[in-house]
C-alpha positions as MATLAB code, in Angstrom:
seq = 'MASCDDSFDIIVAGAGPVGLSFAASLAKSDLKVAVVEQQALESLAKPPFDGREIALTFASISILRELGAWDAIPAGHKSPVQGARVLNGSSPFALCFDPPRGSAEPLGFLVPNCRIRDALFKIIRSHHRVQLLCGHSVVGVTNSRKEAVVKLSDGRRLTARLFVAADSRLSRTRDLLGIAADINRLGSSMVICRVRHERAHHQLAIEWFDHHQTIAILPLMEGESSLLLTLRANEANRLLALDDDLFLIELTDRCRGRLGKMTLASKRHIYPLVTTWAHSFWAPSAALVGDAAVGMHPVTAHGFNIGLGGQQQLAHGILTAIRNGHDIADPDMLRRYESRLRLRAAPLYHATNILVGIYSNEHRVARFARHVGLRLGQYLPFVRHGIANMLGR';
ca = [
      -0.119    0.153   -0.100;
       1.050    3.397   -0.686;
       2.209    5.559    2.480;
       0.660    8.746    2.435;
       3.153   11.033    0.847;
       2.465    8.897   -1.989;
      -1.207    9.638   -2.415;
      -2.712   11.996   -4.423;
      -5.952   13.067   -5.761;
      -4.647   13.650   -9.233;
      -1.269   12.886  -10.819;
      -0.588   14.690  -13.929;
       2.358   12.538  -16.381;
       3.721   15.583  -18.336;
       5.019   18.615  -17.777;
       4.563   20.613  -20.960;
       2.408   23.586  -21.933;
      -1.023   21.684  -21.275;
      -0.101   19.834  -18.221;
       1.134   22.928  -16.342;
      -1.919   24.922  -17.239;
      -4.318   21.439  -15.471;
      -2.342   21.422  -12.933;
      -2.701   25.550  -12.162;
      -6.389   25.359  -13.364;
      -6.987   23.191   -9.989;
      -3.771   25.023   -8.190;
      -6.133   26.808   -6.139;
      -8.630   24.012   -4.916;
      -7.992   21.458   -1.863;
      -6.900   19.052   -4.775;
      -3.479   17.290   -4.185;
      -1.967   17.250   -7.428;
       1.284   15.556   -8.344;
       2.982   16.345  -12.028;
       5.395   13.895  -13.482;
       7.830   14.840  -15.464;
      11.100   13.033  -16.914;
      13.085   16.454  -17.613;
      14.931   17.638  -14.281;
      13.688   20.824  -12.426;
      16.246   22.889  -13.672;
      15.428   22.140  -17.599;
      11.639   23.072  -16.327;
      12.860   26.190  -14.107;
      14.551   27.461  -17.434;
      13.246   26.311  -20.390;
      15.688   26.739  -23.675;
      14.017   28.467  -26.814;
      12.877   25.587  -28.922;
      12.175   27.882  -31.764;
       8.227   26.803  -31.397;
       6.322   30.111  -31.532;
       2.457   29.388  -30.098;
      -0.023   31.179  -31.858;
      -2.860   32.310  -29.414;
      -6.417   32.943  -29.996;
      -8.420   35.658  -27.967;
     -10.288   32.357  -26.060;
      -6.672   30.572  -24.867;
      -5.498   34.455  -23.744;
      -8.224   34.600  -21.812;
      -7.769   30.999  -19.943;
      -4.335   32.429  -19.663;
      -5.057   35.177  -18.132;
      -7.261   33.693  -15.620;
      -4.415   31.371  -14.617;
      -2.348   34.430  -14.213;
       0.263   33.223  -16.819;
      -0.749   35.837  -19.593;
       0.396   39.059  -17.314;
       3.714   37.427  -16.843;
       4.850   36.843  -19.641;
       6.973   40.264  -20.697;
       4.768   42.548  -23.491;
       8.493   42.411  -25.595;
       7.612   38.015  -26.061;
       3.767   39.176  -27.440;
       3.845   39.008  -31.361;
      -0.030   40.430  -32.837;
      -0.720   38.856  -36.066;
      -2.869   41.509  -38.128;
      -3.978   39.597  -40.553;
      -3.058   36.115  -42.168;
      -2.277   35.129  -45.930;
      -2.622   31.618  -47.833;
      -0.622   31.482  -50.774;
      -0.939   28.617  -53.334;
       2.361   27.771  -55.515;
       3.150   30.917  -57.755;
      -0.174   32.053  -58.126;
      -0.411   35.842  -56.736;
      -3.761   35.317  -55.671;
      -4.219   34.868  -51.674;
      -6.977   33.651  -49.365;
      -7.065   36.515  -47.191;
      -8.035   36.763  -42.861;
      -8.617   39.431  -41.209;
      -9.905   40.864  -38.071;
     -13.156   41.926  -38.187;
     -13.863   45.573  -40.311;
     -13.538   48.493  -37.674;
     -12.002   45.967  -34.781;
      -8.707   47.248  -33.428;
      -7.664   44.063  -32.182;
      -5.513   41.811  -33.792;
      -6.355   38.051  -35.378;
      -4.556   36.889  -31.845;
      -0.590   36.877  -30.633;
       2.298   34.711  -31.397;
       4.101   34.110  -28.132;
       7.295   31.465  -27.438;
       6.722   28.035  -26.369;
       9.596   28.432  -23.923;
       7.689   31.824  -22.350;
       4.452   30.304  -21.901;
       6.675   27.105  -19.841;
       8.082   29.562  -18.196;
       5.366   30.976  -16.822;
       3.093   28.553  -15.995;
       6.054   26.735  -14.154;
       6.500   29.598  -11.917;
       2.878   29.188  -11.214;
       2.918   25.761  -10.040;
       5.579   26.570   -7.787;
       3.846   29.423   -6.049;
       1.025   26.770   -4.993;
       1.688   24.295   -2.333;
      -0.658   21.820   -3.492;
       0.990   21.070   -6.584;
       3.948   18.771   -6.201;
       6.544   18.522   -8.986;
       8.024   15.098   -9.407;
      10.694   15.756  -11.491;
      13.715   13.567  -13.564;
      11.064   10.257  -13.215;
       9.224    8.763  -15.845;
       5.742    6.644  -15.569;
       6.566    3.223  -16.243;
       3.428    1.801  -15.033;
      -0.499    2.631  -15.126;
      -3.137    0.288  -13.107;
      -6.285    1.871  -13.121;
      -9.931    0.516  -11.783;
     -12.955    2.652  -11.194;
     -11.780    2.885   -7.665;
      -8.281    4.380   -8.082;
      -5.072    4.579  -10.584;
      -2.113    2.989   -9.147;
       1.337    4.700  -10.966;
       4.595    3.058  -10.745;
       7.854    5.494  -11.816;
      11.191    4.723  -12.981;
      12.922    4.875   -9.772;
      10.320    2.177   -8.490;
       7.793    4.401   -6.212;
       4.067    3.454   -6.353;
       2.076    6.293   -6.759;
      -1.978    6.284   -5.845;
      -4.724    8.707   -7.435;
      -8.623    9.230   -7.411;
      -7.455   10.583  -11.289;
      -5.054    9.839  -13.505;
      -4.229   12.277  -16.438;
      -1.941   11.690  -19.156;
      -0.526   14.860  -21.024;
       2.885   13.553  -22.450;
       3.006   14.370  -25.969;
       1.188   12.631  -28.909;
       3.360    9.929  -28.762;
       2.176    9.102  -25.384;
       3.655    6.037  -23.435;
       0.342    6.833  -20.584;
      -1.824    6.475  -23.558;
      -0.693    2.805  -24.323;
      -0.463    2.090  -20.841;
      -3.781    2.819  -19.998;
      -4.607    0.715  -23.102;
      -6.447    3.465  -24.924;
      -5.281    2.898  -28.813;
      -4.982    5.462  -31.092;
      -4.326    6.548  -34.836;
      -0.792    7.939  -35.275;
      -0.058    9.074  -38.876;
       4.131    9.708  -39.220;
       3.462   11.864  -42.258;
       7.535   11.407  -43.422;
       8.004   15.219  -43.381;
      10.024   17.251  -40.821;
       9.856   21.010  -40.304;
      12.843   22.977  -39.830;
      12.154   26.392  -37.767;
      14.143   29.079  -37.334;
      13.730   33.316  -36.398;
      15.523   35.323  -39.435;
      16.158   39.319  -39.195;
      15.099   40.628  -42.709;
      14.941   43.852  -44.619;
      11.543   43.816  -45.908;
       8.872   44.641  -43.755;
       6.196   42.007  -42.957;
       3.193   44.201  -41.677;
       2.425   41.713  -38.655;
       1.075   39.482  -41.630;
       1.385   35.556  -40.983;
       1.974   33.646  -44.443;
       1.056   30.228  -45.248;
       2.385   28.914  -48.477;
       2.013   25.616  -50.198;
       4.625   26.242  -52.569;
       5.546   22.477  -54.367;
       6.959   19.855  -52.875;
       7.291   22.167  -50.209;
       5.214   24.568  -47.654;
       6.741   27.932  -45.787;
       5.120   29.280  -42.945;
       6.230   33.128  -42.282;
       5.397   34.131  -38.572;
       5.932   37.892  -37.776;
       7.516   38.910  -34.763;
       9.414   42.293  -34.058;
       9.231   44.879  -36.520;
      12.547   43.089  -39.267;
      12.563   39.774  -37.569;
      10.032   36.303  -38.361;
      10.069   32.882  -37.342;
      10.428   30.984  -40.952;
       8.840   27.216  -40.691;
      10.004   25.340  -43.611;
       8.199   21.460  -44.178;
       9.763   18.648  -46.424;
      10.028   15.685  -46.653;
      12.080   13.949  -43.886;
      15.250   13.595  -45.845;
      15.301   17.046  -47.427;
      14.525   18.651  -44.208;
      17.741   17.146  -42.708;
      19.945   18.264  -45.631;
      19.294   21.762  -45.403;
      19.892   21.177  -41.387;
      23.084   19.825  -42.267;
      24.232   22.905  -44.217;
      26.533   25.443  -43.079;
      24.849   29.241  -42.136;
      26.139   30.856  -45.504;
      24.374   27.704  -47.582;
      21.484   27.284  -45.546;
      20.572   31.012  -45.677;
      21.136   30.917  -49.696;
      18.618   28.151  -49.810;
      16.063   29.519  -47.333;
      16.430   33.220  -49.499;
      15.598   30.889  -53.020;
      12.991   28.703  -51.353;
      11.275   31.780  -50.420;
      12.044   33.588  -53.476;
      13.565   36.841  -52.167;
       9.746   37.306  -50.334;
      11.443   38.872  -46.986;
      14.388   40.304  -48.921;
      17.713   39.550  -47.462;
      18.223   37.450  -44.570;
      20.256   36.435  -41.333;
      19.738   33.888  -38.925;
      18.445   35.160  -35.561;
      18.247   31.919  -33.890;
      19.440   28.086  -33.653;
      18.122   25.956  -36.430;
      15.392   23.276  -34.918;
      13.938   20.189  -36.643;
      10.239   18.533  -35.707;
       9.353   15.236  -37.543;
       5.760   15.768  -38.439;
       3.213   13.146  -36.634;
      -0.437   13.833  -35.610;
      -2.663   11.521  -33.626;
      -6.453   10.952  -32.537;
      -7.046    9.211  -29.383;
      -9.991    6.571  -29.643;
     -11.401    7.245  -26.228;
     -10.311   10.551  -24.629;
     -10.829    8.709  -20.912;
     -10.504    5.226  -19.154;
     -11.890    4.438  -15.698;
     -10.010    7.304  -13.129;
      -8.296    8.273  -16.057;
      -8.429   11.017  -18.797;
      -6.221   12.356  -21.832;
      -5.122   16.185  -22.554;
      -3.289   17.923  -24.780;
      -1.596   16.121  -27.399;
      -1.942   12.913  -25.827;
      -5.781   13.542  -27.191;
      -5.300   15.069  -30.373;
      -2.499   16.270  -31.777;
      -3.217   17.969  -34.262;
      -0.979   19.024  -37.428;
       0.506   22.163  -37.296;
      -0.295   23.695  -40.463;
      -3.290   25.544  -38.244;
      -1.127   26.509  -35.459;
      -3.712   25.829  -33.373;
      -2.720   22.399  -31.735;
      -2.171   24.452  -28.394;
      -5.026   26.307  -27.998;
      -7.478   22.633  -28.689;
      -5.258   21.867  -25.854;
      -5.390   24.422  -23.568;
      -9.383   24.734  -24.299;
      -9.360   20.794  -23.390;
      -7.568   21.017  -20.106;
      -9.978   23.636  -18.891;
     -13.146   21.660  -19.710;
     -11.870   18.916  -17.521;
     -10.616   21.642  -14.770;
     -14.065   22.623  -15.066;
     -15.657   19.459  -14.596;
     -14.032   18.450  -11.837;
     -14.182   21.408  -10.064;
     -18.073   21.165  -10.522;
     -17.969   17.829   -9.154;
     -16.497   18.259   -5.812;
     -18.970   21.811   -5.317;
     -21.304   18.994   -6.211;
     -20.315   16.838   -3.340;
     -19.541   13.918   -6.704;
     -16.569   12.100   -7.638;
     -13.855   13.887   -9.380;
     -13.485   10.772  -11.264;
     -16.852   10.548  -12.170;
     -17.457    8.768  -15.550;
     -20.540   11.063  -16.377;
     -18.536   13.786  -15.821;
     -15.748   12.180  -18.044;
     -17.572   11.373  -20.975;
     -19.296   14.803  -21.216;
     -15.630   16.303  -21.443;
     -14.630   13.919  -24.001;
     -17.807   14.806  -26.074;
     -16.770   18.268  -25.936;
     -13.451   18.064  -26.613;
     -14.426   15.834  -29.888;
     -16.983   18.479  -30.983;
     -14.376   21.098  -31.131;
     -11.553   19.153  -31.901;
     -12.858   16.914  -34.482;
     -13.982   19.367  -37.575;
     -10.821   21.134  -37.229;
      -8.681   17.796  -37.360;
     -10.177   16.099  -40.011;
     -10.351   19.551  -42.414;
      -6.619   20.274  -41.573;
      -5.720   16.500  -42.787;
      -7.734   17.006  -45.834;
      -6.304   20.383  -46.619;
      -2.430   18.828  -45.892;
      -3.862   15.936  -47.923;
      -4.875   18.257  -51.334;
      -1.814   20.757  -50.644;
       1.055   18.042  -50.366;
      -0.125   16.755  -53.585;
       1.862   17.453  -57.045;
      -0.621   15.982  -59.463;
      -1.840   18.686  -61.827;
      -5.678   18.528  -61.035;
      -4.677   18.850  -57.183;
      -2.757   21.609  -57.885;
      -5.880   23.115  -60.460;
      -8.559   21.850  -57.237;
      -6.526   24.088  -54.468;
      -6.397   27.290  -56.858;
     -10.265   26.838  -57.218;
     -10.448   26.052  -53.340;
      -8.382   29.014  -52.168;
     -10.952   31.449  -54.636;
     -14.086   29.577  -53.446;
     -12.869   30.104  -49.920;
     -12.049   34.331  -50.606;
     -15.252   34.695  -52.447;
     -17.823   32.871  -50.175;
     -17.889   34.721  -46.938;
     -19.399   31.975  -45.131;
     -16.378   29.619  -45.587;
     -13.845   32.088  -44.040;
     -16.268   33.195  -41.081;
     -16.790   28.961  -40.304;
     -12.469   28.609  -40.459;
     -12.415   31.818  -37.950;
     -14.781   30.007  -36.045;
     -13.333   26.834  -35.723;
      -9.899   28.479  -34.494;
     -11.463   30.180  -31.747;
     -10.884   33.736  -32.581;
];
């Protein structure tokens, strides 16, 4: 039997931004929460820049503000996005997304992933009811209607009324719970870096589906952007291996000089592309949040927004159960969490996969179809408004 110190109300596996935000959502309650993370505490306390800029909708900003994280992020790390453009090959036509007419607000903000993690970590550290168990991984989970028993890599056994998996789209704990998932390894990788450039970006984000590559240009401070290049894995690895000068020459050529002369403003990072969709988002005394439940393709840049909203739904269900004197792992509550998350995530997840399939197909008919699709999207307002609503502005 576990000792008193090894008994928790909730155990969270994974201290990524969704796992941390979920713990932060519960931090002001009387629940005893443990967050298990294989990284060392020092790495969590000072998260390194990893190249990823997170596109935050106003719904997500509202959640982060409630948690106290938004105001803890320095203003200089919040880059407004005043509009977005979707391009296809060499066509001069662009599908445009802009703020509503008369609105003084941008579409959203770009914030470095590491700054979000840092803000959430500081919140967690300030609440004594949340315990961080760093330097350990979960190697076993036994769940029943009564409790979850969690075994750590150091041999320690923990018990909890509810176990929550938040440990990435290739979640090991999802497997330990016996929950299957559709896992799609796309055979492509994303090369990311920050660049300084001579041409103004006007705070416009660009998604450019070019032949055999996809380029995203995300506006940061004036004269600086985050550039994301999606290529077949072997081509991405070749590009990453080039020295800085050759890399910039090829990058400028691939961007067709759109940004003018460029210099590197950060190290280069590479991420293999994988999408996942769990067959279930809960099990007895267990639930999935974030990428462990839904691993979105990054082309929409809204995976974190889906995960952040999902953890808020689960936390709200738990806190409501406490107020009503109900079980925090009540199966009916977990079913409601799953149905709401599926309802919100499924349209964007499946639409994104279809979009990526169409725009990665180099057949002549597919190229014509996507050109027509962009034209229809621009001139049929309900299409653009529907996409904006799915993105949760």
